[in-house]
Coordinates of C-alpha atoms in Angstrom, one line a residue:
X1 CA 58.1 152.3 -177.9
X2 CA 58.2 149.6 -174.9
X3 CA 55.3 147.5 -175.1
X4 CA 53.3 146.9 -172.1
X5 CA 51.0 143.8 -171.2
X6 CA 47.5 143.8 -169.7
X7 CA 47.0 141.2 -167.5
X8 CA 43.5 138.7 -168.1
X9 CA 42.1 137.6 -165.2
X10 CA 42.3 134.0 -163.9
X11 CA 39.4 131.4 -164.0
X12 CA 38.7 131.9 -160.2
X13 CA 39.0 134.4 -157.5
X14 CA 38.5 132.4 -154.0
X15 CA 36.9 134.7 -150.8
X16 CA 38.6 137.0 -148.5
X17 CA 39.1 134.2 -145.8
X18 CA 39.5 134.1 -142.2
X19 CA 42.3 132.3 -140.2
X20 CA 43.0 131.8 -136.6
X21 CA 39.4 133.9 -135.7
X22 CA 40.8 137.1 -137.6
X23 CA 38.7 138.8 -139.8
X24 CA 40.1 141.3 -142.6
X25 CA 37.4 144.5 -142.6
X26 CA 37.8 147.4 -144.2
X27 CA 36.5 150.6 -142.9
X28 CA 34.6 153.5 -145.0
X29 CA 37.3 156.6 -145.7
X30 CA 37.0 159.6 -144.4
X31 CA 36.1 163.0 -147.4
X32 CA 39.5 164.3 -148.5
X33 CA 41.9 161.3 -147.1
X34 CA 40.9 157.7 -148.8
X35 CA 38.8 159.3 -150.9
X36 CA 36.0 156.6 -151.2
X37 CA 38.7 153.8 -150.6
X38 CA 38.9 151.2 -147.6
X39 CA 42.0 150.1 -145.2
X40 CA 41.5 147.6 -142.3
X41 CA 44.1 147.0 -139.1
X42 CA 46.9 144.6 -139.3
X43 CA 44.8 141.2 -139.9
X44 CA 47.9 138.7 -139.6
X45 CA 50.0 139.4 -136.2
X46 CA 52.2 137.2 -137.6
X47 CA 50.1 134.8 -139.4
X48 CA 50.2 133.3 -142.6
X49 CA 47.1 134.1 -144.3
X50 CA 46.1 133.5 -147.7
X51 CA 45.9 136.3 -150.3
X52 CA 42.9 137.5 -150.7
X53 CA 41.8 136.2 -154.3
X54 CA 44.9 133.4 -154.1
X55 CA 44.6 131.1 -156.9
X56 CA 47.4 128.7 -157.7
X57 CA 45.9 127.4 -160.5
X58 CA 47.9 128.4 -163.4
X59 CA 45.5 128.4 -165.9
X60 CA 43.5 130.9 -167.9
X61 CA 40.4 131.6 -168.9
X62 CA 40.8 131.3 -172.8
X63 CA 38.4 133.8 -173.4
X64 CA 39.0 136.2 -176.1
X65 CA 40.5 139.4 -175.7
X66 CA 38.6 142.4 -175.4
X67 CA 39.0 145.1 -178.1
X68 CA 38.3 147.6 -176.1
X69 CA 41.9 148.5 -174.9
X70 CA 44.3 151.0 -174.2
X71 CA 44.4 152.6 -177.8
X72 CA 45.3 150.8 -181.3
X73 CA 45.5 147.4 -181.1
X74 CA 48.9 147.5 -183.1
X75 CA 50.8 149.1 -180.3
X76 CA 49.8 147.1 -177.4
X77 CA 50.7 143.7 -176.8
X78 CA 48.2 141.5 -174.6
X79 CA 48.8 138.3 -172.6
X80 CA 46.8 136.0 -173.4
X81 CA 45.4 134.8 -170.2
X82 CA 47.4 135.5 -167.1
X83 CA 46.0 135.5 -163.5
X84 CA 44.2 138.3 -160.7
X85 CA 46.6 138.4 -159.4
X86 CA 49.4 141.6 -159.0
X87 CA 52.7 141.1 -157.3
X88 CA 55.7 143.2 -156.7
X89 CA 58.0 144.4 -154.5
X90 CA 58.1 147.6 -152.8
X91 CA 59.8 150.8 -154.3
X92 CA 60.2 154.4 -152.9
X93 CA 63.0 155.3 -155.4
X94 CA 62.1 158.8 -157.3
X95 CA 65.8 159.2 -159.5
X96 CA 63.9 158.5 -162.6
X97 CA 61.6 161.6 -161.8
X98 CA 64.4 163.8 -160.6
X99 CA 66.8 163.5 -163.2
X100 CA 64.0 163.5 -166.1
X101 CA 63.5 166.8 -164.4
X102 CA 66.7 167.6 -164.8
X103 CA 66.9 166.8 -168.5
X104 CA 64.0 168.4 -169.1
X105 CA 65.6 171.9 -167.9
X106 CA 68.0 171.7 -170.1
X107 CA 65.6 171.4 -173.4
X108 CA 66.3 167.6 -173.7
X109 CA 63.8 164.9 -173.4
X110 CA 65.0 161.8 -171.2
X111 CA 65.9 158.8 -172.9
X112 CA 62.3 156.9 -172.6
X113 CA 64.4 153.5 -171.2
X114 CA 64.9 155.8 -168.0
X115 CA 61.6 156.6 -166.8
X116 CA 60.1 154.7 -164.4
X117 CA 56.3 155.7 -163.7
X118 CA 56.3 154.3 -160.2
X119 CA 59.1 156.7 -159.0
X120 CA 57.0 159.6 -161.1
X121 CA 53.7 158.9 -158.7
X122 CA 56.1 158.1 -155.9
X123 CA 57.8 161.6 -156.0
X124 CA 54.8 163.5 -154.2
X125 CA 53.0 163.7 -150.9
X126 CA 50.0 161.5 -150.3
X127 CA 46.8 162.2 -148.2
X128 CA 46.6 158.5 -146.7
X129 CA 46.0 157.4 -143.0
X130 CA 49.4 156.2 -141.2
X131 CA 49.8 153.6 -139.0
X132 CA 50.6 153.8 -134.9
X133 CA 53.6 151.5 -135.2
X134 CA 56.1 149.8 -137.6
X135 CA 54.1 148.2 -140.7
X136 CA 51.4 149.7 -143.0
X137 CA 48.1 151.2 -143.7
X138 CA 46.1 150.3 -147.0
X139 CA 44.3 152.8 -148.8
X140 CA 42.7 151.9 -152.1
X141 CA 40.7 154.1 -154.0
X142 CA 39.9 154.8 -157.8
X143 CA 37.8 157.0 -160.4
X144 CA 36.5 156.1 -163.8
X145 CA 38.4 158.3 -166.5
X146 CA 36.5 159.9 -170.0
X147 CA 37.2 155.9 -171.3
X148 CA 33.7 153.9 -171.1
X149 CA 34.3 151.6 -168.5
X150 CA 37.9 152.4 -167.9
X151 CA 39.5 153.8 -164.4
X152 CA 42.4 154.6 -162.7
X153 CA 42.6 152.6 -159.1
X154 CA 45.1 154.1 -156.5
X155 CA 46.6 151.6 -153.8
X156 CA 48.4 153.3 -151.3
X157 CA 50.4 152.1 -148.7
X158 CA 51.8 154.4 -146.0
X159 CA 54.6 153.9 -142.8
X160 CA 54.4 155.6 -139.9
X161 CA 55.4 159.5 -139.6
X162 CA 59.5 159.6 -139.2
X163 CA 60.1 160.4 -135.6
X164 CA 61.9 162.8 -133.9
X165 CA 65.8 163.2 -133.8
X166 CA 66.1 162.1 -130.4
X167 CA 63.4 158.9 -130.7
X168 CA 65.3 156.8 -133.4
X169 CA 68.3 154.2 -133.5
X170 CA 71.6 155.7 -133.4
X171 CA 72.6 155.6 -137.5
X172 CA 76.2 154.1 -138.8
X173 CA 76.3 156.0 -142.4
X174 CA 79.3 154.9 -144.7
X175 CA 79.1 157.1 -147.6
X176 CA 81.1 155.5 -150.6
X177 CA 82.1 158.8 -152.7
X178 CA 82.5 158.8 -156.2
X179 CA 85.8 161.5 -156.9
X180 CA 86.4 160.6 -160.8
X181 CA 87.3 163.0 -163.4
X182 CA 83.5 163.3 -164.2
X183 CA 82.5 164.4 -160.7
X184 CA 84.6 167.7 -160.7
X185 CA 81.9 169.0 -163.0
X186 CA 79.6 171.8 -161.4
X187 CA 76.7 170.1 -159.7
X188 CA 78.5 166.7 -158.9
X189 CA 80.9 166.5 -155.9
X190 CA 80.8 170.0 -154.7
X191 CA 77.1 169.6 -154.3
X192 CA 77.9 166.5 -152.0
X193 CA 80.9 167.7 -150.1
X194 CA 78.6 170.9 -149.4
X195 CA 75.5 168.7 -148.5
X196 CA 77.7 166.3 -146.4
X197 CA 79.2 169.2 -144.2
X198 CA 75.6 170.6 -143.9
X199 CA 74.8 166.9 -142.6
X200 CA 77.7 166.6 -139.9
X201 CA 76.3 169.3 -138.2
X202 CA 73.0 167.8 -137.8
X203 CA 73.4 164.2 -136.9
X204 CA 73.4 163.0 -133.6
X205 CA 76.6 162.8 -131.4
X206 CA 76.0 159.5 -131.0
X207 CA 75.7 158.6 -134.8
X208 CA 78.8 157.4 -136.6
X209 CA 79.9 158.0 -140.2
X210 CA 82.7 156.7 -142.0
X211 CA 84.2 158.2 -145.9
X212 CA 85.3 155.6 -148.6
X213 CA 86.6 157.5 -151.7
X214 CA 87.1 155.5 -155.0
X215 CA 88.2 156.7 -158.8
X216 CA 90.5 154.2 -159.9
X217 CA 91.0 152.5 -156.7
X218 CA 89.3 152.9 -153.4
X219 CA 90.4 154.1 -150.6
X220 CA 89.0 154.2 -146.5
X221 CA 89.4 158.2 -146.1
X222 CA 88.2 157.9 -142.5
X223 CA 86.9 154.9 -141.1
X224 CA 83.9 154.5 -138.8
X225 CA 83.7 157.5 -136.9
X226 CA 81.5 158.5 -133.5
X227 CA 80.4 162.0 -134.1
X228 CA 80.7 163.4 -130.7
X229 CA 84.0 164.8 -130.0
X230 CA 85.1 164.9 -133.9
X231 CA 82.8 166.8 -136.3
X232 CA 85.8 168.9 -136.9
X233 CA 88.0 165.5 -138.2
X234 CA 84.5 164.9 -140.0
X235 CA 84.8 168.2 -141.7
X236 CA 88.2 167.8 -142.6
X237 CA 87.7 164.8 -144.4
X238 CA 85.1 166.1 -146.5
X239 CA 86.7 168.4 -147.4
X240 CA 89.7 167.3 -148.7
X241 CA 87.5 165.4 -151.5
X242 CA 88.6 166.1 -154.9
X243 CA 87.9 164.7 -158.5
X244 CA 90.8 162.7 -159.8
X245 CA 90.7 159.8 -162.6
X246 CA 88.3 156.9 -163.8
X247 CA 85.7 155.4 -162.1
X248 CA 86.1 151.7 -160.2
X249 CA 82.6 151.5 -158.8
X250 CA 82.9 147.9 -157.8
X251 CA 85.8 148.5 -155.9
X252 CA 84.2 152.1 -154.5
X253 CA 81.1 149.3 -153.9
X254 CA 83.2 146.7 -152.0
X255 CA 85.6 148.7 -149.7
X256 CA 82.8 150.5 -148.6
X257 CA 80.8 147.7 -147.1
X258 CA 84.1 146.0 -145.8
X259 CA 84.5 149.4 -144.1
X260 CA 80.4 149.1 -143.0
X261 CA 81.2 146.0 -142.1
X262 CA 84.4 147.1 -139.6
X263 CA 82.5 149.8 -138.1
X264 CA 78.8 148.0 -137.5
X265 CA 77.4 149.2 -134.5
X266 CA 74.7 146.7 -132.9
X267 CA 71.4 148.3 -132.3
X268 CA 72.5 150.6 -135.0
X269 CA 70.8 151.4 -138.5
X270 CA 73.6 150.7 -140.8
X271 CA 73.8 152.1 -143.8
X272 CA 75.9 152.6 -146.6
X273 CA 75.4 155.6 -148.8
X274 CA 76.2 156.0 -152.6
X275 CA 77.0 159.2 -153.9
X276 CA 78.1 158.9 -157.6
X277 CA 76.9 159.4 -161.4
X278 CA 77.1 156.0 -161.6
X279 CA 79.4 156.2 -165.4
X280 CA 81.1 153.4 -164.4
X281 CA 84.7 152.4 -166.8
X282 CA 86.8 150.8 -164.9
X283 CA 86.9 147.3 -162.9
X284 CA 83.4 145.6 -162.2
X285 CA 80.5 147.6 -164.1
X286 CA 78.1 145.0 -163.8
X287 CA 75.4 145.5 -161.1
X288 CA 75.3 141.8 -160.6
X289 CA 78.4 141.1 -160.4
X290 CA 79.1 144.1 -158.1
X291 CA 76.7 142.8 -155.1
X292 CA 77.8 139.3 -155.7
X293 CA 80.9 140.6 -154.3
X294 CA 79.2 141.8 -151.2
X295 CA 76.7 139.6 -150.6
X296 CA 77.5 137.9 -147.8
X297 CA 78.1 141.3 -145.8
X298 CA 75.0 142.5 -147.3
X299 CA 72.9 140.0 -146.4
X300 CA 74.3 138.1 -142.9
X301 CA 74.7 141.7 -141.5
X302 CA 71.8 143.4 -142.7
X303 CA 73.7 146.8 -144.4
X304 CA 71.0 148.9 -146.5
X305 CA 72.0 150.6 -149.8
X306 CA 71.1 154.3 -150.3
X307 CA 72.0 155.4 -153.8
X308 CA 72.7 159.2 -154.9
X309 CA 72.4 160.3 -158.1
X310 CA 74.2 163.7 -159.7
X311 CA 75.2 165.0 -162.8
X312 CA 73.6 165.8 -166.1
X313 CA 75.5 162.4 -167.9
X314 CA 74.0 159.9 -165.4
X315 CA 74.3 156.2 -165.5
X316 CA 70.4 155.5 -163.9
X317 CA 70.0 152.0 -164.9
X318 CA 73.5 150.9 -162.7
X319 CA 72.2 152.6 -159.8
X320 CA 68.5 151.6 -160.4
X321 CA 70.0 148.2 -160.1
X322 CA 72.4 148.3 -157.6
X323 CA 69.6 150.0 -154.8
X324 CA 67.3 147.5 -156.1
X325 CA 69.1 144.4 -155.4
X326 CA 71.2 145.8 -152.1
X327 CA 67.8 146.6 -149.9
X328 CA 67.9 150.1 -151.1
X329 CA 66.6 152.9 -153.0
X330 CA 68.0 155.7 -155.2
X331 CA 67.0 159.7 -155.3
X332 CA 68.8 161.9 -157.8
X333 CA 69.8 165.6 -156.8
X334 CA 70.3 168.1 -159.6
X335 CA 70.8 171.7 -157.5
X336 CA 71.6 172.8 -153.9
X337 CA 68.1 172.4 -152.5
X338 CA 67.7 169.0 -153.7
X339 CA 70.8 168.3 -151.9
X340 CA 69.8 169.8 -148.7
X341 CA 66.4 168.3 -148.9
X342 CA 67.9 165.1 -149.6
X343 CA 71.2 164.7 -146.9
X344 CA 70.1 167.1 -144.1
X345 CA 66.5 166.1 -143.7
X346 CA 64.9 163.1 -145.8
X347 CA 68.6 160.9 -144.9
X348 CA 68.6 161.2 -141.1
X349 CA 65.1 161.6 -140.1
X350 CA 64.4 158.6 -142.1
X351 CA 67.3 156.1 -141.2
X352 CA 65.0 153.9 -139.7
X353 CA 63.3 150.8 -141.6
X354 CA 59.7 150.1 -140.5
X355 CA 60.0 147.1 -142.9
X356 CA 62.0 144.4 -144.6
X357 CA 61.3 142.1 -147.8
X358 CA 57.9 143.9 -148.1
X359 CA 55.8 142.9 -150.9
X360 CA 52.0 144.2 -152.2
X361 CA 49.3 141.2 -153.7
X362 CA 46.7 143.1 -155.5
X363 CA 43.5 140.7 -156.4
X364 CA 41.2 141.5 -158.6
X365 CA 37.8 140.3 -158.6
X366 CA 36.7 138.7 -162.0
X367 CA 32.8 139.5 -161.7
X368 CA 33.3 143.0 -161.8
X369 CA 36.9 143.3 -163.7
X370 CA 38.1 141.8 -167.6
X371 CA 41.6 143.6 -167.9
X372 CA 44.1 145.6 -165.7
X373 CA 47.6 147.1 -166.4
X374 CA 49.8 148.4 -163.5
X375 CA 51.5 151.0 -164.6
X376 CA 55.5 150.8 -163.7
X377 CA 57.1 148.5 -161.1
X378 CA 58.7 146.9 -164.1
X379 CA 61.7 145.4 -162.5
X380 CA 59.8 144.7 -159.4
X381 CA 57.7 142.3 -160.8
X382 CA 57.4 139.0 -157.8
X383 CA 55.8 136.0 -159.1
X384 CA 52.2 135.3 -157.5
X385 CA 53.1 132.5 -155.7
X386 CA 55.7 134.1 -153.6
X387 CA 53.8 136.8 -152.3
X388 CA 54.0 134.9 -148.7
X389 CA 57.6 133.1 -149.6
X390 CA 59.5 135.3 -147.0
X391 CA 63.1 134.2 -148.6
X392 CA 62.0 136.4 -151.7
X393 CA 63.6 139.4 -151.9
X394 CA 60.9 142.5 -151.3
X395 CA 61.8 146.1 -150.5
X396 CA 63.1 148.3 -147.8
X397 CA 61.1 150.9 -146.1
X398 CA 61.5 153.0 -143.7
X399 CA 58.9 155.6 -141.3
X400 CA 57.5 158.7 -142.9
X401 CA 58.0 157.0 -146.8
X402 CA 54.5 155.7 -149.1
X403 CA 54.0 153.8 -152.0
X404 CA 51.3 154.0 -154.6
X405 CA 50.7 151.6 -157.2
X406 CA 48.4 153.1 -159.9
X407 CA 46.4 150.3 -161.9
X408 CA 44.1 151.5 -165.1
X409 CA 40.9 149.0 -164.6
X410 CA 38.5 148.0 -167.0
X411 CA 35.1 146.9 -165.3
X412 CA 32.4 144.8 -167.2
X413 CA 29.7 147.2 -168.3
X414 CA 26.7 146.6 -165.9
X415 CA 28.6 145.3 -163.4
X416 CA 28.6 146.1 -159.4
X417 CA 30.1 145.3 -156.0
X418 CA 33.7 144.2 -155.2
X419 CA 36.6 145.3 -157.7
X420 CA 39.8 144.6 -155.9
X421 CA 41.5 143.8 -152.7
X422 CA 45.2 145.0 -151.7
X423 CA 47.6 142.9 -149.3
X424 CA 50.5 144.2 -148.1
X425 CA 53.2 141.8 -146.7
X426 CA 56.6 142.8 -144.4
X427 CA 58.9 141.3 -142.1
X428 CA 59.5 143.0 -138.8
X429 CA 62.8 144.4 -139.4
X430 CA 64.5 143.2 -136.0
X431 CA 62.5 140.3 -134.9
X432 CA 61.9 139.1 -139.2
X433 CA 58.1 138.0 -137.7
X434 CA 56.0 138.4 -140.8
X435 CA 52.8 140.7 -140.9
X436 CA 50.1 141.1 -143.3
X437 CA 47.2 144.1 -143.7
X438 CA 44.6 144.4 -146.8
X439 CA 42.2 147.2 -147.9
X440 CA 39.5 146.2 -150.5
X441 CA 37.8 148.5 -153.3
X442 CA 34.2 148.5 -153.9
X443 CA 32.8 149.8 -158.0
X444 CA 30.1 151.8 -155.8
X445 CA 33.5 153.7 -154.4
X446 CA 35.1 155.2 -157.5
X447 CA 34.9 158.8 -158.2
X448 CA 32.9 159.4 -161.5
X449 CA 35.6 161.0 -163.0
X450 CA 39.1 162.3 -162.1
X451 CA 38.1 166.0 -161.8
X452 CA 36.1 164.7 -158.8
X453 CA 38.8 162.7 -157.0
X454 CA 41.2 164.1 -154.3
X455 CA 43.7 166.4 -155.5
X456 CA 46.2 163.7 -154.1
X457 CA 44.7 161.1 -156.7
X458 CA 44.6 163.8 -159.2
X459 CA 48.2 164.5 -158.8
X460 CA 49.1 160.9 -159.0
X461 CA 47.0 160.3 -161.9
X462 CA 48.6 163.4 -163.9
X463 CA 52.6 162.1 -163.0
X464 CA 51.3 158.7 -164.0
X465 CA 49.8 160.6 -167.4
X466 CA 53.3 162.5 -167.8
X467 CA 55.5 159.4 -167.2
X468 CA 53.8 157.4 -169.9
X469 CA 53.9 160.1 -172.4
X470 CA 57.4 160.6 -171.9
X471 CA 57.7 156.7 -172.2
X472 CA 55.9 156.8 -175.1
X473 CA 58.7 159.1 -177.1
X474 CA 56.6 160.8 -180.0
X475 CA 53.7 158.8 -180.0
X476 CA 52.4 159.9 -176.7
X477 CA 48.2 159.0 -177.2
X478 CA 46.0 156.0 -176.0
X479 CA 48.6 154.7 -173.9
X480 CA 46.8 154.9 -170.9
X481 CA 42.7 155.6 -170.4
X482 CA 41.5 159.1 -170.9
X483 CA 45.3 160.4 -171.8
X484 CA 45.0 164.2 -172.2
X485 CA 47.8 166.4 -174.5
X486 CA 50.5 167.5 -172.9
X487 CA 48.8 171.3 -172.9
X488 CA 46.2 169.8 -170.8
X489 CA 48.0 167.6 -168.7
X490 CA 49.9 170.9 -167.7
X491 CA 47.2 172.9 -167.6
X492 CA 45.6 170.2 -164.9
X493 CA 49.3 170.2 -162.8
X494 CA 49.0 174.0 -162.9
X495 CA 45.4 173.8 -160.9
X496 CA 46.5 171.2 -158.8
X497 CA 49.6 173.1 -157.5
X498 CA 47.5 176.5 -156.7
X499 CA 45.2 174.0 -154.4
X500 CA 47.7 172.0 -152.9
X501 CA 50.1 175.3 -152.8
X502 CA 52.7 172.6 -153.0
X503 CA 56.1 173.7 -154.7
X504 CA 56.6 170.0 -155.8
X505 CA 53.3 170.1 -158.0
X506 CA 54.2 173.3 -159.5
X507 CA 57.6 171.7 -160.7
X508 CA 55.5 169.1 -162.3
X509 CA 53.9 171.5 -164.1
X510 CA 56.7 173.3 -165.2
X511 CA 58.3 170.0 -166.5
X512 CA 55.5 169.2 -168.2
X513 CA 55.1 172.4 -170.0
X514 CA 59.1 172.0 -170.9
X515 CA 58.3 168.0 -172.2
X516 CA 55.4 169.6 -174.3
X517 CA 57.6 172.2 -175.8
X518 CA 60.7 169.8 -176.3
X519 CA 57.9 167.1 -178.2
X520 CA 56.8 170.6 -179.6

């Protein structure tokens, strides 16, 4: 079983400050939306501020441990004196969710290295205010679980709604096709040649695509192509896709941003869509070495990486990597209304970005908190100190997209008043002017138990539970505070979907149910 680490606090946490007149306020949440939480207005207009809660110091506090954990002292592992600090870069990827999903239908349970609690939480609708304009809002919000002096803290940061059709950036997609012998299985390349027809028909005539194919080489099926006049040619190109021999993704990788690269339209969003299992056998099949190869297209022209996974055999961690280090994110599709929902309304309503190289600084305030865990964002760890570096790689994210970050908290018993303030930091993605916003978290504010949270916190609390029991292989209690059974857990997701009457919680429930019975 992984081992996590709780972070200890840091010997100092320094006051929210002020700089050039601007003051960072947060602003009471309204029933049902921010649920007891506080977000404030963009506080930086460009400005470098300081984190709230920076320390640079890199010392500790030596104190001892707390015993009061997670569960059995022999299964977790605990630094011994880290900071207040919580950096990382953004994620919106959900692949790990989907195609757990997906092995979960078919009476398997995923291989524990592939699940990814962030892109569990990050899989479902949130109830947080959005912004007017490109950059962020900052919810955070939080409710004690059945552990004595243990809670779950939501931070949630949301874009602006996706816009109309009409109202965005024309879009220049390259879609690099995977056509190896493994994609001729059902559910692999007919589901994207269907999806991609469905597509054609729906983008704007003055959007562009282009096709790359690649099995054992890679080929430039149709180069960058206006839509207006020659959908049909579009068609036809699609569909004269079919599965042939092994897989060169590097080479799939690099044609298709040399063709991206060809066919870059200024003023355009361009984009270059993945669509392949990712089983890798021939050529380059190292992540790292793949995007060294197209680094200097990826970075001096700006290209964003969209990654598609299919198939039941799926190689997630290559395209987990490659989204994460090309500007990207990944989404699995396992059926026909994945694929729908994925090509014909998430991919061109949301081709915008709203932000580059963004990055979250959760501080935590060491009166009120002795130990906190964020649960996922493993591979998106940033170190403290470069929360405000703007050369650091962050994430990608576009208009209509949020991000939750769920921490389990442990307060000192007695103890009121501040718990935790969370920054976000972005670069405007045309004029690369950094911006900063914060929301803070006060112990007064959290729920007194989970039952009496939101049913959008409730939701993300339960993937968050299902994640780490599925992480957690067999030995599935005291992971996290106030873990419920499986039974329960489903039991919980089965409530939450007749509220929400959302289709996407009762799937979680029906995975869950199919988890318990496969741990049965």
């Amino acid at each position: 079983m992984e081992r996590y680490r709780v972070r200890r606090l840091r010997t100092a946490l320094l006051a929210l400050t002020t700089a050039g007149g601007l003051l960072l306020t947060g602003c009471g949440a309204g029933e049902g939306s921010n649920s007891g939480g506080h977000r404030a207005d963009d506080a930086s207009n460009g400005q470098s501020l300081p984190a709230p809660g920076y320390n640079n110091s890199s010392g500790g506090t030596g104190e001892q441990k707390d015993t009061d954990d997670f569960g059995d002292s022999d299964s977790r592992e605990f630094a011994p004196a880290p900071d207040y600090l919580s950096t990382f870069a953004l994620d919106v990827d959900t692949a790990s969710y989907g195609y757990a999903r997906r092995t979960l239908a078919e009476g398997r349970l995923p291989d524990p290295s592939t699940v990814r609690p962030e892109e569990f939480v990050n899989s479902f609708r949130q109830d947080y205010d959005r912004p007017d304009g490109n950059g962020f809002t900052v919810t955070v919000d939080g409710a004690r679980t059945d552990r004595e002096d243990w809670s779950l803290v939501r931070v949630g940061l949301a874009t602006r709604p996706a816009a109309d059709a009409g109202e965005r950036a024309p879009a220049a997609l390259t879609f690099v096709i995977d056509i190896s012998g493994s994609m001729g299985e059902p559910g692999r390349l007919d589901l994207a040649k269907d999806s991609l027809g469905v597509m054609t028909n729906r983008l704007r005539d003055d959007d562009s695509v282009a096709l790359v194919t690649f099995s054992d080489e890679a080929e430039t099926v149709l180069p960058m192509t206006r839509l207006d006049g020659n959908r049909e040619e579009i068609h036809d190109a699609i569909d004269s896709l079919e599965p042939t021999d092994s897989t060169n993704l590097g080479a799939g990788m690099e044609t298709g941003y040399e063709t991206a690269v060809e066919g870059l339209k200024e003023g355009a969003t361009n984009r270059v869509v993945l669509i392949s299992d990712a089983l890798a056998n021939t050529g380059d099949t190292d992540a790292d070495t793949i995007l060294e190869r197209i680094a200097s297209e990826r970075r001096e022209h700006g290209i964003t990486l969209f990654g598609v996974g299919v198939g039941s055999d799926y190689g997630d961690a290559l395209m987990e990597r490659l989204a994460d280090k090309g500007d990207g994110h990944t989404v699995y599709v396992s059926d026909e209304a994945d694929a729908r929902k994925v090509f014909c309304d998430e991919l061109p309503r949301n081709i915008d970005l709203t932000a580059r190289d963004a990055k979250a600084q959760i501080a935590f305030d060491q009166e009120t908190v002795s130990d906190f865990r964020l649960i996922g964002y493993d591979n998106r760890q940033v170190a403290d100190e470069d929360f405000r570096d703007d050369s650091v790689d962050g994430g990608e994210i576009g208009p209509g997209h949020t991000v939750t970050a769920l921490y389990a908290v442990h307060t000192r018993p007695g103890t009121s008043g501040h718990l935790a303030t969370a920054s976000v930091r972005w670069l405007d993605p045309k004029t690369r002017a950094p911006h900063e916003e914060s929301g803070r978290l006060e112990t007064g504010s959290l729920h007194d138990s989970l039952g009496g949270a939101s049913p959008r916190f409730q939701v993300t609390a339960t993937a968050a539970y299902f994640a780490d029991a599925l992480r957690g292989g067999d030995d599935t209690r005291g992971s996290l505070p106030g873990t419920p059974s499986l039974r329960e857990l489903e039991e919980r997701a089965e409530d939450l979907a007749k509220e929400t009457e959302d289709r996407a919680v009762r799937q979680l429930a029906e995975a869950i149910g199919q988890a318990d019975r496969a741990m049965g």
